[in-house]
Coordinates of C-alpha atoms and ligand atoms in Angstrom, one line a residue:
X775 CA -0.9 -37.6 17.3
X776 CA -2.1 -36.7 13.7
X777 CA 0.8 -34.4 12.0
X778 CA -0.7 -31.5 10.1
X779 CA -1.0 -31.4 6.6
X780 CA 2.1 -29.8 5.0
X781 CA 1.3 -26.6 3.3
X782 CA 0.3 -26.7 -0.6
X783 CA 2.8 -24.7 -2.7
X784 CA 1.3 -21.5 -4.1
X785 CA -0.2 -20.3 -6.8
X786 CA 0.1 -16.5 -6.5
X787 CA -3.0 -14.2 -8.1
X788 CA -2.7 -10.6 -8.0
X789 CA -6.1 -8.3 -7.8
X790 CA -6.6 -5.7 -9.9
X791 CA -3.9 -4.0 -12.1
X792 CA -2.7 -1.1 -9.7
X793 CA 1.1 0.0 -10.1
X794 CA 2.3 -1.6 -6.8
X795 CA 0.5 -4.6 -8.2
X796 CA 1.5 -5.5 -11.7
X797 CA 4.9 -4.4 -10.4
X798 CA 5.0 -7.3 -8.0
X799 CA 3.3 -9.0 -10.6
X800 CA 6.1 -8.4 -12.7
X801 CA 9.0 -9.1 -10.4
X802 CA 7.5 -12.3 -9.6
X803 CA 7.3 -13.6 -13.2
X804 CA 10.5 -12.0 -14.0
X805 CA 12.0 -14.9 -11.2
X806 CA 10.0 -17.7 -12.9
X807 CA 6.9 -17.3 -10.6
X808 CA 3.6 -18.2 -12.3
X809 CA 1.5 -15.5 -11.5
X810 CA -2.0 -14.4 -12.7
X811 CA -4.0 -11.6 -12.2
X812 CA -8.0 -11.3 -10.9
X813 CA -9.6 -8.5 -12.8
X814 CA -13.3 -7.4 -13.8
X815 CA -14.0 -9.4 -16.1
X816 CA -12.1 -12.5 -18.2
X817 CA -9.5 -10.8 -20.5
X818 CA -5.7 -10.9 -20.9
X819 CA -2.9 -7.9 -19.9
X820 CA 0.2 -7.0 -21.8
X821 CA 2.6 -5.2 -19.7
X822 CA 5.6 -3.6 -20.6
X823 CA 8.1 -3.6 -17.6
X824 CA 10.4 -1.2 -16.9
X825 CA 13.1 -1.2 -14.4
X826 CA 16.9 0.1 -14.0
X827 CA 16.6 1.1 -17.9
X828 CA 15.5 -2.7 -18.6
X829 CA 12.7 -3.8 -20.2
X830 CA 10.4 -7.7 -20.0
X831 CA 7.2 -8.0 -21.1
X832 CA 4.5 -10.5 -19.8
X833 CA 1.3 -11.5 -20.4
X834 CA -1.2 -11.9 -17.6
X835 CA -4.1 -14.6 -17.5
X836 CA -6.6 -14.7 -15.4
X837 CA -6.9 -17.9 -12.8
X838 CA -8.7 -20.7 -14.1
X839 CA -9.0 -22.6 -10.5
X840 CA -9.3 -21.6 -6.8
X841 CA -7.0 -19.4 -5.3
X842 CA -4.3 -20.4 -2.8
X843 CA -2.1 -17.5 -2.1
X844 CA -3.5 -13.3 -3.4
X845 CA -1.9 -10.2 -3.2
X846 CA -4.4 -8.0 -2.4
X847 CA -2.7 -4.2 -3.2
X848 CA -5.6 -2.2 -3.5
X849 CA -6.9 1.0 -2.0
X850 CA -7.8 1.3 1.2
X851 CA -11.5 1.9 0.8
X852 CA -11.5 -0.8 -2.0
X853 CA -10.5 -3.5 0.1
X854 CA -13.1 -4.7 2.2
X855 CA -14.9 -5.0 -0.6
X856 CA -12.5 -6.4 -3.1
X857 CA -12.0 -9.6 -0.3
X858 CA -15.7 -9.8 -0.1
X859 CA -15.6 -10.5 -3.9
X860 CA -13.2 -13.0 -3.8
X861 CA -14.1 -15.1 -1.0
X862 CA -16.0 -17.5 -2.8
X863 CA -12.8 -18.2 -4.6
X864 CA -10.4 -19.0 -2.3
X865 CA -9.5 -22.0 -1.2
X866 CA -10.1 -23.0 2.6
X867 CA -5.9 -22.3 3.4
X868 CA -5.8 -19.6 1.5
X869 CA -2.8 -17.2 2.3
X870 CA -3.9 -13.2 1.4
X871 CA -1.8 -10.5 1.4
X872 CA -3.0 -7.1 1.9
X873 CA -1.6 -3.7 1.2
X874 CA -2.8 -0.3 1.1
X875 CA -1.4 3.1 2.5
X876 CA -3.9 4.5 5.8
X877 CA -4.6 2.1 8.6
X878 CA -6.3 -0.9 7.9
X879 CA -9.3 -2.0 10.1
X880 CA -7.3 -5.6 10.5
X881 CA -10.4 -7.1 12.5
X882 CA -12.5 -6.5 10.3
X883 CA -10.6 -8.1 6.9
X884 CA -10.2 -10.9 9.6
X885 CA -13.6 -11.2 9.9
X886 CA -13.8 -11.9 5.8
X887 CA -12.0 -15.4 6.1
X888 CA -12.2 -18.8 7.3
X889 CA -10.2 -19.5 10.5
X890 CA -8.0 -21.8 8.5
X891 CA -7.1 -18.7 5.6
X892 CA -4.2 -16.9 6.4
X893 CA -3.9 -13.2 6.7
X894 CA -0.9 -11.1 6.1
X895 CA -0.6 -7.1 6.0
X896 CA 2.3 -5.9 3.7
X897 CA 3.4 -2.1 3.8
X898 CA 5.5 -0.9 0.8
X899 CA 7.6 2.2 0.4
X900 CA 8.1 1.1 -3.5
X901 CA 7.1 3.2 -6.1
X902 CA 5.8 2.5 -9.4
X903 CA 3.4 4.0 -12.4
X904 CA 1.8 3.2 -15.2
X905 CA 0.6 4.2 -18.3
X906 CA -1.3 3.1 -21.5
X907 CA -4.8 1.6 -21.9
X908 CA -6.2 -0.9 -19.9
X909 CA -5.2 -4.2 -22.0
X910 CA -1.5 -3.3 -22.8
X911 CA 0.0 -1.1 -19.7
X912 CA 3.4 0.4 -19.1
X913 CA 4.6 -0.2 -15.4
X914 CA 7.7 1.5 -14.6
X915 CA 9.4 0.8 -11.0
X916 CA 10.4 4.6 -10.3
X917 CA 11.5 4.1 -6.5
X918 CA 13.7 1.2 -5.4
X919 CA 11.6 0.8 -1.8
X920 CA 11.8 -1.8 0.8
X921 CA 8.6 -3.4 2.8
X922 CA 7.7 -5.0 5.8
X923 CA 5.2 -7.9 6.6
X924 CA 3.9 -9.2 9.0
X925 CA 1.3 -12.4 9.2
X926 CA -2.0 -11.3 11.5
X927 CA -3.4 -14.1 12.3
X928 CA -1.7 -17.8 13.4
X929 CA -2.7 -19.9 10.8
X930 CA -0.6 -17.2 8.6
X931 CA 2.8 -18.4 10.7
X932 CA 2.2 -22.0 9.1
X933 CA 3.1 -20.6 5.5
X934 CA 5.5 -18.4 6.1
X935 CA 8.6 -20.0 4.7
X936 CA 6.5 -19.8 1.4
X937 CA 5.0 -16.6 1.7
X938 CA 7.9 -14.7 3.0
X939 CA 10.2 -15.1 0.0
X940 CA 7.9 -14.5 -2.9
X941 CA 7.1 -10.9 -1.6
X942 CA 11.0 -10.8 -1.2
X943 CA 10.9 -11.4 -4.7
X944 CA 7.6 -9.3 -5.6
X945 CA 7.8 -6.0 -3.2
X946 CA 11.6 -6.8 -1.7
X947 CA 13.7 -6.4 0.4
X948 CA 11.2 -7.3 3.3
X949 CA 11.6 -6.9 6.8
X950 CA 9.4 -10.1 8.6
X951 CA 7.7 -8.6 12.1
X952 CA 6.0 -10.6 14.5
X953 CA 3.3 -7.2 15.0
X954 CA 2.9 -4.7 11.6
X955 CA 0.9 -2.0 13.9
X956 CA 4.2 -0.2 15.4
X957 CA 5.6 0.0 11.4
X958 CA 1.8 0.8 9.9
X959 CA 2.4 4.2 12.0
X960 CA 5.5 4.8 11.5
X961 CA 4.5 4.9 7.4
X962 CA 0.9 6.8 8.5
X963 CA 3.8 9.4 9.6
X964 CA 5.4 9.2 6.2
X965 CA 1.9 9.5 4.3
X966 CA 0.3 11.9 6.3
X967 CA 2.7 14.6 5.3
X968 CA 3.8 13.6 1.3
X969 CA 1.0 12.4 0.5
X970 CA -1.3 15.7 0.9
X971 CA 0.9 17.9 0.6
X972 CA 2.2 16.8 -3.0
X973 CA -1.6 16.6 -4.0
X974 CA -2.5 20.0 -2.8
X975 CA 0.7 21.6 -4.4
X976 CA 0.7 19.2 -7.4
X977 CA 4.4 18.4 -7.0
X978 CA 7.2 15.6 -7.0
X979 CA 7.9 14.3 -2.9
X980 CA 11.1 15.5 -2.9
X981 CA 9.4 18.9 -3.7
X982 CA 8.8 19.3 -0.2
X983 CA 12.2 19.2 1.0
X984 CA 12.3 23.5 0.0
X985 CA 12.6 25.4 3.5
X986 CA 8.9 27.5 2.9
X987 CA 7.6 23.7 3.9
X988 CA 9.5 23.1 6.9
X989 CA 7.0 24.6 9.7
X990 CA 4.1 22.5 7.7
X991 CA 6.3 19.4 7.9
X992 CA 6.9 19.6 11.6
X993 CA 3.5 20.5 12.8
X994 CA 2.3 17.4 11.0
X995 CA 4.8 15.0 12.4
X996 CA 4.5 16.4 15.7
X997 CA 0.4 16.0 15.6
X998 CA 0.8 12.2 14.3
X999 CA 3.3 11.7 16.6
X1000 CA 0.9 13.0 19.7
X1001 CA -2.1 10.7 18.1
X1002 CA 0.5 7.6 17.8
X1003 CA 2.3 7.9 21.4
X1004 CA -1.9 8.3 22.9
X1005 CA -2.7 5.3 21.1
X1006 CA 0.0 3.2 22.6
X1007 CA 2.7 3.0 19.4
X1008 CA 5.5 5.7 20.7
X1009 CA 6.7 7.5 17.6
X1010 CA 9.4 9.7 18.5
X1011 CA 9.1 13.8 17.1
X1012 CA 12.6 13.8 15.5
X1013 CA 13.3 10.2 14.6
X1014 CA 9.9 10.5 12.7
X1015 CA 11.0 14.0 11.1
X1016 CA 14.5 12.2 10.2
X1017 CA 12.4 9.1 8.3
X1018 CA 9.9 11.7 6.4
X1019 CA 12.8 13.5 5.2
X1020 CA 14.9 10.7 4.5
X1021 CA 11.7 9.3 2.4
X1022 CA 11.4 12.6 0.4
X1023 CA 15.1 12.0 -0.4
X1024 CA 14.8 8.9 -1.7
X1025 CA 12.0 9.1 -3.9
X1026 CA 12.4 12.7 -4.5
X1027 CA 11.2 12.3 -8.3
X1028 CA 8.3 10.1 -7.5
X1029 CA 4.9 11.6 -7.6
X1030 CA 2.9 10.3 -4.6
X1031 CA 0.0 8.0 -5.5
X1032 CA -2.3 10.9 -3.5
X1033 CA -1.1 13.0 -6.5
X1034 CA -1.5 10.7 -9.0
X1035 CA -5.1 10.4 -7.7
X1036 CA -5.8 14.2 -7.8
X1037 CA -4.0 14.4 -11.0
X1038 CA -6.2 11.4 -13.0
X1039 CA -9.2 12.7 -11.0
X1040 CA -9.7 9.6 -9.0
X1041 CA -10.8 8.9 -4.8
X1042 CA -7.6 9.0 -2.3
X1043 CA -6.9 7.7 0.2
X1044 CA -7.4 10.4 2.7
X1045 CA -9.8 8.6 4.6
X1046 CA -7.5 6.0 6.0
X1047 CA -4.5 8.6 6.2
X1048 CA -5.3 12.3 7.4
X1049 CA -9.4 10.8 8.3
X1050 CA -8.0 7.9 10.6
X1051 CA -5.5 10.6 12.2
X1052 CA -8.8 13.2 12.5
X1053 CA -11.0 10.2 14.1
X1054 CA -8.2 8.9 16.7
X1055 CA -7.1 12.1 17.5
X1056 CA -11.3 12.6 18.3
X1057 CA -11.5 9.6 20.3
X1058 CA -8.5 10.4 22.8
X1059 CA -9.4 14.0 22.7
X1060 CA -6.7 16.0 21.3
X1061 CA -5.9 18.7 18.7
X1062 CA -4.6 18.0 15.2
X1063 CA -5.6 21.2 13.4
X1064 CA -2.7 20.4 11.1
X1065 CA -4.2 17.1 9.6
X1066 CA -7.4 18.4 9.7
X1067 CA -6.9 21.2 7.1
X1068 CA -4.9 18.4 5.3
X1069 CA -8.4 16.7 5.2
X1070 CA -10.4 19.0 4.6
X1071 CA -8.4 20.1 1.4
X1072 CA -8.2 17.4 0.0
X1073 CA -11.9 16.2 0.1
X1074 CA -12.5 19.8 -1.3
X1075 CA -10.0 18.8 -4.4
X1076 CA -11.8 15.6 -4.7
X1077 CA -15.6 17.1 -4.6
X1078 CA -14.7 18.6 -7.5
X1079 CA -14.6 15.7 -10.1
X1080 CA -16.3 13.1 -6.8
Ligands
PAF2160 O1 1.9 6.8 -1.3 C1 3.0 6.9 -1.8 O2 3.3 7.5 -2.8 C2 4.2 6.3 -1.0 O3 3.6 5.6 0.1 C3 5.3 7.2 -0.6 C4 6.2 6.4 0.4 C5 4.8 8.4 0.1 C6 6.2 7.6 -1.7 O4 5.7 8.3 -2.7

């Protein structure tokens, strides 16, 4: 019987130059990783790296041949798009890797790629930001996270011994799981309450640990946990409390990226957080007045500058 090819080693291409990007980026070259990045248009990056008071600095290229294996950490309402752009590009086993906050509509990425590419969905509780122009950028890692991944589809199981340890490397330490849904709410939980609420009150996540937020906090949890539990992923009310707060602890001088979105007047991600919770919530036919004032707040913040 005809053995099947072994898997090509990979060439890793990042897209776009996000913070949660270039600092995978970074980590990655930092460990001796070739690693380019797909922008725009043809042009180099400088990046200054900061991390635990060091600094590296790298130089990013941009791929010169077809791409075998592509982190793909870009917005959720970006990314459909940004796989449709790179499709012609990839070559026939390519591995991707996406990551965004929100729930992903995993079918339809699926539906982007050849049955021999490989999908993967990456969640991240890292934090990083940048600053600077758009040629010579300042990434600083300001939250030691952890992440978990998960491949989606089977051909993805084929590369995992390759896959799996460069995001240790980039995005580190990673949890492997066979299924990423049960963990994608879990973080929903997570997002759903810093990342509004830090945009609406223009504050760091820890921020939200003062006692006038408390009632807030729990009504959210208890809303997504209702919407989760409905859907089939049981989240449990104070387990999921205990992770939020122990999430605000740790990156308690982070700014959320739905912050840093208000704050540099650009689109959140609200569609795939406090939206998805809004439209689930719709379909099984319960009440989550709680996320839907989260919503509608932020989309009024947006309009402004939208
Ligand atoms: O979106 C974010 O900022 C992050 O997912 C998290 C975990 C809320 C930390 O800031």
């Amino acid at each position: 019987m005809a053995q099947p090819a072994p898997p090509q080693p990979l060439n890793w291409t990042v897209v776009g130059q996000g913070a949660i990007g270039l600092l995978a980026a970074c980590r990655l070259s930092r460990h001796g990783t070739n690693v380019t990045l797909w922008l725009r248009e043809q042009r180099t990056v400088n990046v200054q790296f900061v991390a635990a008071n060091q600094q590296s600095s790298f130089v990013f290229s941009m791929p010169s041949k077809a791409l075998n294996a592509v982190l793909v950490p870009v917005k959720s309402y970006a990314v459909i798009s940004a796989v449709q752009q790179l499709k012609a590009n990839l070559a026939a086993d390519a591995q991707l890797v996406i990551s965004h906050n929100g729930m992903p509509d995993l079918a339809l990425l699926q539906a982007q790629l050849l049955p021999s590419q490989g999908l993967w969905f990456l969640t991240t509780t890292h934090g990083a930001v940048t600053s600077g122009t758009e040629n010579q950028i300042r990434v600083e890692h300001t939250g030691g996270g952890q992440s978990v991944l998960a491949p989606v589809n089977a051909v993805a199981r084929l590369y995992a011994r390759q896959v799996e340890p460069a995001m240790h490397t980039a995005l580190g330490p990673v949890q492997q799981v066979e299924d990423i849904l049960p963990f994608l709410w879990h973080k929903l939980a997570v997002n759903a309450v810093i990342n509004p609420l830090t945009a609406i009150h223009n504050c760091r996540n820890g921020e939200l640990r003062q006692p006038h937020y408390r009632r807030q906090l729990e009504a959210i949890i208890a809303e997504v946990c209702s919407v989760a539990t409905a859907s089939g992923y049981p989240l449990d009310i104070a387990a999921t409390n205990d992770t939020v707060r122990s999430v605000m602890e740790k990156t308690a001088q982070n700014y959320s990226s739905m912050q840093q979105d208000i704050y540099r007047k650009r689109q959140t991600e609200i569609d795939a957080i406090s939206g998805f919770i809004v439209r689930q919530a719709n379909k099984l036919g319960l009440n989550v007045p709680e996320n839907m004032q989260l919503q509608q707040q932020i989309l009024q913040l947006q309009q402004r500058y939208l």
